[in-house]
Structures are given as C-alpha cells and as structure tokens.
C-alpha cells in the first residue's frame, strides 16, 4: 500500500524537476538574447580598425566596403572568419588575416594581389596578375611603375576572366622569371610581327626576338641590364635575339658584344 502511494509522489517530483529545468533553460536563453542585444547596441561601436601593411592599390575605404564593416566597429559582434572570407573573395586581395588587438582594435593584415602588367586594349587597360587573371579594367594607367603590354588582342575580356592570348601568357612567364629589381626597370613591351621589343624606364630599347623563345632570354636580360648599370653605359639598344647579346653604345657610336665568363 505504501509503495502504491509513493508512485504519484515520485511523478510529482519528476514533473516539478522537469518544469524547473525547462524554466532554467528559458531563463538562460532569455539572458543570452538580452546580452546579445545589449552588446550590439551602438554604444559598443568603439573599436578602431587597423590595416597593415601600407596599401598599394586599395584604400582603407575599399577594404571596409569589401568586408562590409564600418569604423568604429563592434568587436563583440564581428565574425573574423566571415570578414576574411569576404576579403579574399575580391580579386585585388591575395590573402587576409583578421585578429583582435588590444586595446579595442580590429587588426586586418592584407596581402594585395598586385598586377604584374597592363595590357592595352582598344578602349581600356587590363590589369593582369601573375596567374593570368584580369583583376581590374581602367580607362587610364593608375600605376606608372607597372609595365604596359601592347600589340596583343584581349578584347571582350572582363574582370575575373583569364587572359586568352598565348602571347600575353608568354610575356607574363618571362616577367615572372625575372628578379624583382630587374622587372622594375621595364616600362613597356611591344609585340610587332611576333617579335618582342622591350623598353626600359630610361627609354633603352631591348630586342628579345620571337615570342616563342622569349622565356629563354630572361637570364641574359637580367645579366645584361645589370652589367649596363654597373658599367654606367649609355646604350642605344640591346639585341638579345642572337645567341650572344649585342649592345650598341651611344657614347662612341661603336658596337660591343658582351659574352664569355662576364655574362
């Protein structure tokens, strides 16, 4: 008889326990909602945004627009991984790392996807990266330090497309094989009748020969241009289309061939 009377009592206790658990769960959820709402209020938008290193082509406003954040920002509500994902989805950004930095700073480290060359088309200039991708199309040159390629056809191309011309890709491969300091002296590359003519920043003309063999000329180009600089030669033109480099020097109007161990 006593056992029978205890059954309803246990059920009541279990019911009360279950109700109490549900109540506590509701309270916890309500508190979390209140906290989430509270920290999203404008009064918590006090954090500064720091971007490093110094931007080359992008501006700070560009970065904030791409990441869809504003300054000051609320570091309690931003999702670092989502911001990184948004940033690297832009063709102008190669990689991005977002982190918190005390006191109250959201730090964004960006590696820009810098263009390797401009390709001149009929109505605009295409900025091309080292992976043959068009990252930007401009009406004018925005960075005079980047060489211009003309004489190739890349019409009907859009941002995000890979370039189609095999000649353009050969030129890019040539540039990729050069050391940075050598690549920086190049001002313009012209394709004429399948021959490559290159001009340096000081207007020196360098003949590289046929497009198909241009990549094999990268080492000679690097060596010859460095020797010209070291010897302080006033050069009229350089011809690398031969097996051995040929240099015409302005100052005495004589021709010099550079070869052997010094090259």
mmCIF file of C-alpha atoms in Angstrom:
data_model
loop_
_atom_site.group_PDB
_atom_site.id
_atom_site.type_symbol
_atom_site.label_atom_id
_atom_site.label_comp_id
_atom_site.label_asym_id
_atom_site.label_seq_id
_atom_site.Cartn_x
_atom_site.Cartn_y
_atom_site.Cartn_z
ATOM 1 C CA UNK A 1 0.000 0.000 0.000
ATOM 2 C CA UNK A 2 2.802 2.431 0.830
ATOM 3 C CA UNK A 3 4.581 1.652 -2.413
ATOM 4 C CA UNK A 4 1.461 2.474 -4.369
ATOM 5 C CA UNK A 5 1.138 5.844 -2.604
ATOM 6 C CA UNK A 6 4.766 6.693 -3.384
ATOM 7 C CA UNK A 7 4.285 6.444 -7.159
ATOM 8 C CA UNK A 8 2.241 9.662 -7.582
ATOM 9 C CA UNK A 9 4.645 11.429 -5.230
ATOM 10 C CA UNK A 10 7.655 10.489 -7.379
ATOM 11 C CA UNK A 11 5.817 11.538 -10.520
ATOM 12 C CA UNK A 12 5.083 14.920 -8.974
ATOM 13 C CA UNK A 13 8.733 15.357 -8.023
ATOM 14 C CA UNK A 14 9.877 14.395 -11.518
ATOM 15 C CA UNK A 15 7.339 16.774 -13.040
ATOM 16 C CA UNK A 16 8.497 19.626 -10.809
ATOM 17 C CA UNK A 17 12.126 18.829 -11.667
ATOM 18 C CA UNK A 18 11.370 18.823 -15.399
ATOM 19 C CA UNK A 19 9.481 22.113 -15.150
ATOM 20 C CA UNK A 20 12.384 23.643 -13.200
ATOM 21 C CA UNK A 21 14.872 22.506 -15.850
ATOM 22 C CA UNK A 22 12.707 23.977 -18.606
ATOM 23 C CA UNK A 23 12.388 27.225 -16.653
ATOM 24 C CA UNK A 24 16.156 27.458 -16.155
ATOM 25 C CA UNK A 25 16.730 26.792 -19.862
ATOM 26 C CA UNK A 26 14.269 29.548 -20.803
ATOM 27 C CA UNK A 27 15.970 31.952 -18.389
ATOM 28 C CA UNK A 28 19.430 31.165 -19.826
ATOM 29 C CA UNK A 29 18.181 31.649 -23.397
ATOM 30 C CA UNK A 30 16.500 34.926 -22.415
ATOM 31 C CA UNK A 31 19.697 36.156 -20.760
ATOM 32 C CA UNK A 32 21.741 35.256 -23.837
ATOM 33 C CA UNK A 33 19.282 37.124 -26.061
ATOM 34 C CA UNK A 34 19.419 40.166 -23.779
ATOM 35 C CA UNK A 35 23.250 40.096 -23.714
ATOM 36 C CA UNK A 36 23.421 39.643 -27.490
ATOM 37 C CA UNK A 37 21.034 42.545 -27.997
ATOM 38 C CA UNK A 38 22.856 44.727 -25.481
ATOM 39 C CA UNK A 39 26.350 44.274 -26.932
ATOM 40 C CA UNK A 40 25.028 45.013 -30.422
ATOM 41 C CA UNK A 41 23.880 48.477 -29.364
ATOM 42 C CA UNK A 42 25.680 51.470 -30.972
ATOM 43 C CA UNK A 43 27.338 52.352 -27.655
ATOM 44 C CA UNK A 44 29.645 49.348 -28.176
ATOM 45 C CA UNK A 45 30.800 50.579 -31.607
ATOM 46 C CA UNK A 46 34.057 51.976 -30.270
ATOM 47 C CA UNK A 47 36.796 49.812 -31.787
ATOM 48 C CA UNK A 48 39.222 51.189 -34.360
ATOM 49 C CA UNK A 49 40.268 49.264 -37.458
ATOM 50 C CA UNK A 50 43.971 48.936 -38.236
ATOM 51 C CA UNK A 51 45.144 47.752 -41.671
ATOM 52 C CA UNK A 52 48.713 46.666 -42.408
ATOM 53 C CA UNK A 53 50.958 46.885 -44.354
ATOM 54 C CA UNK A 54 50.602 50.179 -46.244
ATOM 55 C CA UNK A 55 48.132 49.608 -49.067
ATOM 56 C CA UNK A 56 49.407 49.719 -52.643
ATOM 57 C CA UNK A 57 46.298 49.954 -54.804
ATOM 58 C CA UNK A 58 43.410 49.638 -52.375
ATOM 59 C CA UNK A 59 42.257 52.274 -49.902
ATOM 60 C CA UNK A 60 41.028 51.736 -46.364
ATOM 61 C CA UNK A 61 37.503 52.531 -47.519
ATOM 62 C CA UNK A 62 37.836 49.848 -50.196
ATOM 63 C CA UNK A 63 38.738 47.279 -47.537
ATOM 64 C CA UNK A 64 35.846 48.291 -45.261
ATOM 65 C CA UNK A 65 33.397 48.121 -48.164
ATOM 66 C CA UNK A 66 34.617 44.674 -49.253
ATOM 67 C CA UNK A 67 34.420 43.365 -45.666
ATOM 68 C CA UNK A 68 31.048 45.069 -45.124
ATOM 69 C CA UNK A 69 32.143 46.673 -41.858
ATOM 70 C CA UNK A 70 32.363 50.244 -40.641
ATOM 71 C CA UNK A 71 34.638 52.222 -38.355
ATOM 72 C CA UNK A 72 34.322 52.441 -35.406
ATOM 73 C CA UNK A 73 33.189 48.834 -35.233
ATOM 74 C CA UNK A 74 31.863 46.482 -32.592
ATOM 75 C CA UNK A 75 34.441 43.763 -31.950
ATOM 76 C CA UNK A 76 31.886 41.806 -29.876
ATOM 77 C CA UNK A 77 29.703 41.106 -32.896
ATOM 78 C CA UNK A 78 32.089 40.758 -35.844
ATOM 79 C CA UNK A 79 32.973 37.314 -37.156
ATOM 80 C CA UNK A 80 36.673 37.214 -38.046
ATOM 81 C CA UNK A 81 36.387 34.245 -40.415
ATOM 82 C CA UNK A 82 33.498 35.795 -42.329
ATOM 83 C CA UNK A 83 35.463 39.036 -42.763
ATOM 84 C CA UNK A 84 38.487 37.096 -44.050
ATOM 85 C CA UNK A 85 36.289 35.160 -46.477
ATOM 86 C CA UNK A 86 34.766 38.370 -47.846
ATOM 87 C CA UNK A 87 38.172 39.989 -48.282
ATOM 88 C CA UNK A 88 39.821 37.129 -50.191
ATOM 89 C CA UNK A 89 36.755 36.898 -52.458
ATOM 90 C CA UNK A 90 37.911 40.187 -54.008
ATOM 91 C CA UNK A 91 40.370 39.680 -56.891
ATOM 92 C CA UNK A 92 42.523 42.558 -55.656
ATOM 93 C CA UNK A 93 43.311 40.747 -52.379
ATOM 94 C CA UNK A 94 45.621 37.740 -52.327
ATOM 95 C CA UNK A 95 45.318 36.871 -48.640
ATOM 96 C CA UNK A 96 43.862 38.376 -45.462
ATOM 97 C CA UNK A 97 44.182 37.732 -41.734
ATOM 98 C CA UNK A 98 41.847 39.371 -39.208
ATOM 99 C CA UNK A 99 42.506 39.414 -35.451
ATOM 100 C CA UNK A 100 41.800 41.326 -32.262
ATOM 101 C CA UNK A 101 44.440 43.663 -30.953
ATOM 102 C CA UNK A 102 44.206 45.266 -27.524
ATOM 103 C CA UNK A 103 43.085 47.773 -26.568
ATOM 104 C CA UNK A 104 39.922 47.752 -28.691
ATOM 105 C CA UNK A 105 41.453 47.365 -32.161
ATOM 106 C CA UNK A 106 40.407 45.125 -35.032
ATOM 107 C CA UNK A 107 43.586 44.361 -36.961
ATOM 108 C CA UNK A 108 43.436 43.414 -40.656
ATOM 109 C CA UNK A 109 46.591 42.197 -42.381
ATOM 110 C CA UNK A 110 46.296 42.201 -46.175
ATOM 111 C CA UNK A 111 48.479 40.951 -48.987
ATOM 112 C CA UNK A 112 47.318 42.698 -52.127
ATOM 113 C CA UNK A 113 47.140 40.900 -55.429
ATOM 114 C CA UNK A 114 49.314 43.386 -57.300
ATOM 115 C CA UNK A 115 49.067 43.485 -61.092
ATOM 116 C CA UNK A 116 52.119 42.230 -62.959
ATOM 117 C CA UNK A 117 51.406 44.026 -66.222
ATOM 118 C CA UNK A 118 48.893 46.233 -68.035
ATOM 119 C CA UNK A 119 47.535 45.010 -71.356
ATOM 120 C CA UNK A 120 46.494 47.862 -73.631
ATOM 121 C CA UNK A 121 43.188 47.219 -75.383
ATOM 122 C CA UNK A 122 41.241 49.483 -77.741
ATOM 123 C CA UNK A 123 39.265 51.270 -75.036
ATOM 124 C CA UNK A 124 40.926 50.456 -71.703
ATOM 125 C CA UNK A 125 43.867 48.965 -69.817
ATOM 126 C CA UNK A 126 43.573 45.488 -68.322
ATOM 127 C CA UNK A 127 45.449 44.829 -65.083
ATOM 128 C CA UNK A 128 46.745 41.250 -65.102
ATOM 129 C CA UNK A 129 48.153 39.314 -62.145
ATOM 130 C CA UNK A 130 50.792 36.568 -62.171
ATOM 131 C CA UNK A 131 48.070 33.910 -62.603
ATOM 132 C CA UNK A 132 46.922 35.427 -65.941
ATOM 133 C CA UNK A 133 43.729 36.770 -64.353
ATOM 134 C CA UNK A 134 42.192 40.186 -65.078
ATOM 135 C CA UNK A 135 41.870 41.867 -61.686
ATOM 136 C CA UNK A 136 40.840 45.327 -62.870
ATOM 137 C CA UNK A 137 39.974 47.290 -66.018
ATOM 138 C CA UNK A 138 40.795 51.011 -66.076
ATOM 139 C CA UNK A 139 40.349 53.825 -68.546
ATOM 140 C CA UNK A 140 43.857 55.054 -67.793
ATOM 141 C CA UNK A 141 47.100 53.926 -66.173
ATOM 142 C CA UNK A 142 46.726 54.048 -62.393
ATOM 143 C CA UNK A 143 50.254 52.882 -61.538
ATOM 144 C CA UNK A 144 53.142 54.042 -63.756
ATOM 145 C CA UNK A 145 55.503 51.502 -62.142
ATOM 146 C CA UNK A 146 53.746 48.604 -63.882
ATOM 147 C CA UNK A 147 54.855 47.833 -67.476
ATOM 148 C CA UNK A 148 52.426 48.056 -70.402
ATOM 149 C CA UNK A 149 51.993 45.315 -72.990
ATOM 150 C CA UNK A 150 50.678 46.327 -76.423
ATOM 151 C CA UNK A 151 50.215 44.514 -79.698
ATOM 152 C CA UNK A 152 48.132 41.614 -78.342
ATOM 153 C CA UNK A 153 44.401 41.015 -78.593
ATOM 154 C CA UNK A 154 42.487 40.635 -75.353
ATOM 155 C CA UNK A 155 39.176 42.154 -76.491
ATOM 156 C CA UNK A 156 35.856 41.002 -74.998
ATOM 157 C CA UNK A 157 37.536 40.175 -71.684
ATOM 158 C CA UNK A 158 36.094 41.002 -68.282
ATOM 159 C CA UNK A 159 37.243 41.277 -64.666
ATOM 160 C CA UNK A 160 37.732 37.782 -63.264
ATOM 161 C CA UNK A 161 38.482 36.240 -66.668
ATOM 162 C CA UNK A 162 41.782 34.597 -67.513
ATOM 163 C CA UNK A 163 43.562 36.193 -70.462
ATOM 164 C CA UNK A 164 43.203 34.238 -73.702
ATOM 165 C CA UNK A 165 46.248 35.209 -75.757
ATOM 166 C CA UNK A 166 49.147 32.697 -75.562
ATOM 167 C CA UNK A 167 51.466 35.599 -76.419
ATOM 168 C CA UNK A 168 50.305 37.520 -73.326
ATOM 169 C CA UNK A 169 50.940 34.450 -71.180
ATOM 170 C CA UNK A 170 54.453 34.070 -72.647
ATOM 171 C CA UNK A 171 55.250 37.674 -71.707
ATOM 172 C CA UNK A 172 53.905 37.149 -68.168
ATOM 173 C CA UNK A 173 56.001 33.980 -67.791
ATOM 174 C CA UNK A 174 59.060 35.960 -68.901
ATOM 175 C CA UNK A 175 58.382 38.636 -66.271
ATOM 176 C CA UNK A 176 57.829 36.017 -63.570
ATOM 177 C CA UNK A 177 61.292 34.582 -64.292
ATOM 178 C CA UNK A 178 62.979 37.943 -63.631
ATOM 179 C CA UNK A 179 64.232 39.168 -60.231
ATOM 180 C CA UNK A 180 62.088 41.956 -58.772
ATOM 181 C CA UNK A 181 64.772 44.642 -59.220
ATOM 182 C CA UNK A 182 65.197 43.756 -62.905
ATOM 183 C CA UNK A 183 61.475 43.607 -63.564
ATOM 184 C CA UNK A 184 61.067 47.090 -62.091
ATOM 185 C CA UNK A 185 63.150 48.732 -64.855
ATOM 186 C CA UNK A 186 60.725 47.635 -67.601
ATOM 187 C CA UNK A 187 58.398 50.323 -68.904
ATOM 188 C CA UNK A 188 56.773 48.825 -71.996
ATOM 189 C CA UNK A 189 56.629 45.605 -74.001
ATOM 190 C CA UNK A 190 55.567 45.779 -77.656
ATOM 191 C CA UNK A 191 54.670 42.830 -79.872
ATOM 192 C CA UNK A 192 55.191 43.538 -83.577
ATOM 193 C CA UNK A 193 55.061 40.766 -86.203
ATOM 194 C CA UNK A 194 55.605 38.161 -83.477
ATOM 195 C CA UNK A 195 58.805 39.920 -82.355
ATOM 196 C CA UNK A 196 59.185 41.299 -78.825
ATOM 197 C CA UNK A 197 60.603 44.780 -78.286
ATOM 198 C CA UNK A 198 61.031 45.973 -74.737
ATOM 199 C CA UNK A 199 61.709 49.488 -73.416
ATOM 200 C CA UNK A 200 63.228 50.323 -70.042
ATOM 201 C CA UNK A 201 62.355 53.313 -67.874
ATOM 202 C CA UNK A 202 65.254 55.296 -69.377
ATOM 203 C CA UNK A 203 63.953 54.538 -72.921
ATOM 204 C CA UNK A 204 66.570 51.921 -73.786
ATOM 205 C CA UNK A 205 65.273 49.558 -76.458
ATOM 206 C CA UNK A 206 65.874 45.845 -75.979
ATOM 207 C CA UNK A 207 65.087 43.370 -78.763
ATOM 208 C CA UNK A 208 64.167 39.955 -77.376
ATOM 209 C CA UNK A 209 63.340 38.135 -80.620
ATOM 210 C CA UNK A 210 60.420 35.828 -81.321
ATOM 211 C CA UNK A 211 57.728 35.362 -78.693
ATOM 212 C CA UNK A 212 58.169 31.584 -78.647
ATOM 213 C CA UNK A 213 61.745 31.896 -77.369
ATOM 214 C CA UNK A 214 61.314 34.858 -75.035
ATOM 215 C CA UNK A 215 61.307 32.868 -71.800
ATOM 216 C CA UNK A 216 64.792 31.534 -72.530
ATOM 217 C CA UNK A 217 66.009 35.159 -72.696
ATOM 218 C CA UNK A 218 65.142 36.030 -69.086
ATOM 219 C CA UNK A 219 68.561 35.122 -67.665
ATOM 220 C CA UNK A 220 70.502 37.019 -70.369
ATOM 221 C CA UNK A 221 68.205 40.004 -69.975
ATOM 222 C CA UNK A 222 68.879 40.118 -66.242
ATOM 223 C CA UNK A 223 72.662 39.775 -66.649
ATOM 224 C CA UNK A 224 72.992 42.317 -69.473
ATOM 225 C CA UNK A 225 70.848 45.007 -67.832
ATOM 226 C CA UNK A 226 72.814 44.671 -64.590
ATOM 227 C CA UNK A 227 76.125 44.966 -66.443
ATOM 228 C CA UNK A 228 74.904 48.048 -68.290
ATOM 229 C CA UNK A 229 74.013 49.625 -64.964
ATOM 230 C CA UNK A 230 77.287 48.606 -63.282
ATOM 231 C CA UNK A 231 79.382 49.990 -66.178
ATOM 232 C CA UNK A 232 77.199 53.093 -66.480
ATOM 233 C CA UNK A 233 76.908 52.626 -70.249
ATOM 234 C CA UNK A 234 74.858 54.969 -72.431
ATOM 235 C CA UNK A 235 73.121 52.392 -74.594
ATOM 236 C CA UNK A 236 71.224 52.967 -77.820
ATOM 237 C CA UNK A 237 69.773 49.465 -77.958
ATOM 238 C CA UNK A 238 70.379 45.861 -76.924
ATOM 239 C CA UNK A 239 69.686 42.872 -79.159
ATOM 240 C CA UNK A 240 69.116 39.565 -77.370
ATOM 241 C CA UNK A 241 67.681 37.776 -80.385
ATOM 242 C CA UNK A 242 71.120 36.310 -81.130
ATOM 243 C CA UNK A 243 72.855 33.545 -79.213
ATOM 244 C CA UNK A 244 75.144 36.155 -77.668
ATOM 245 C CA UNK A 245 73.889 39.581 -76.514
ATOM 246 C CA UNK A 246 74.677 42.540 -78.794
ATOM 247 C CA UNK A 247 74.881 46.068 -77.371
ATOM 248 C CA UNK A 248 75.160 49.342 -79.255
ATOM 249 C CA UNK A 249 76.640 52.059 -77.079
ATOM 250 C CA UNK A 250 75.755 55.712 -77.702
ATOM 251 C CA UNK A 251 78.840 57.487 -76.438
ATOM 252 C CA UNK A 252 81.277 56.335 -79.147
ATOM 253 C CA UNK A 253 78.738 55.053 -81.674
ATOM 254 C CA UNK A 254 80.515 51.701 -81.698
ATOM 255 C CA UNK A 255 79.005 48.289 -81.179
ATOM 256 C CA UNK A 256 80.032 45.960 -78.396
ATOM 257 C CA UNK A 257 79.340 42.306 -77.943
ATOM 258 C CA UNK A 258 79.219 41.061 -74.418
ATOM 259 C CA UNK A 259 79.920 37.366 -73.939
ATOM 260 C CA UNK A 260 82.058 34.832 -72.154
ATOM 261 C CA UNK A 261 82.556 34.478 -68.434
ATOM 262 C CA UNK A 262 81.447 38.024 -67.632
ATOM 263 C CA UNK A 263 77.907 37.426 -68.853
#
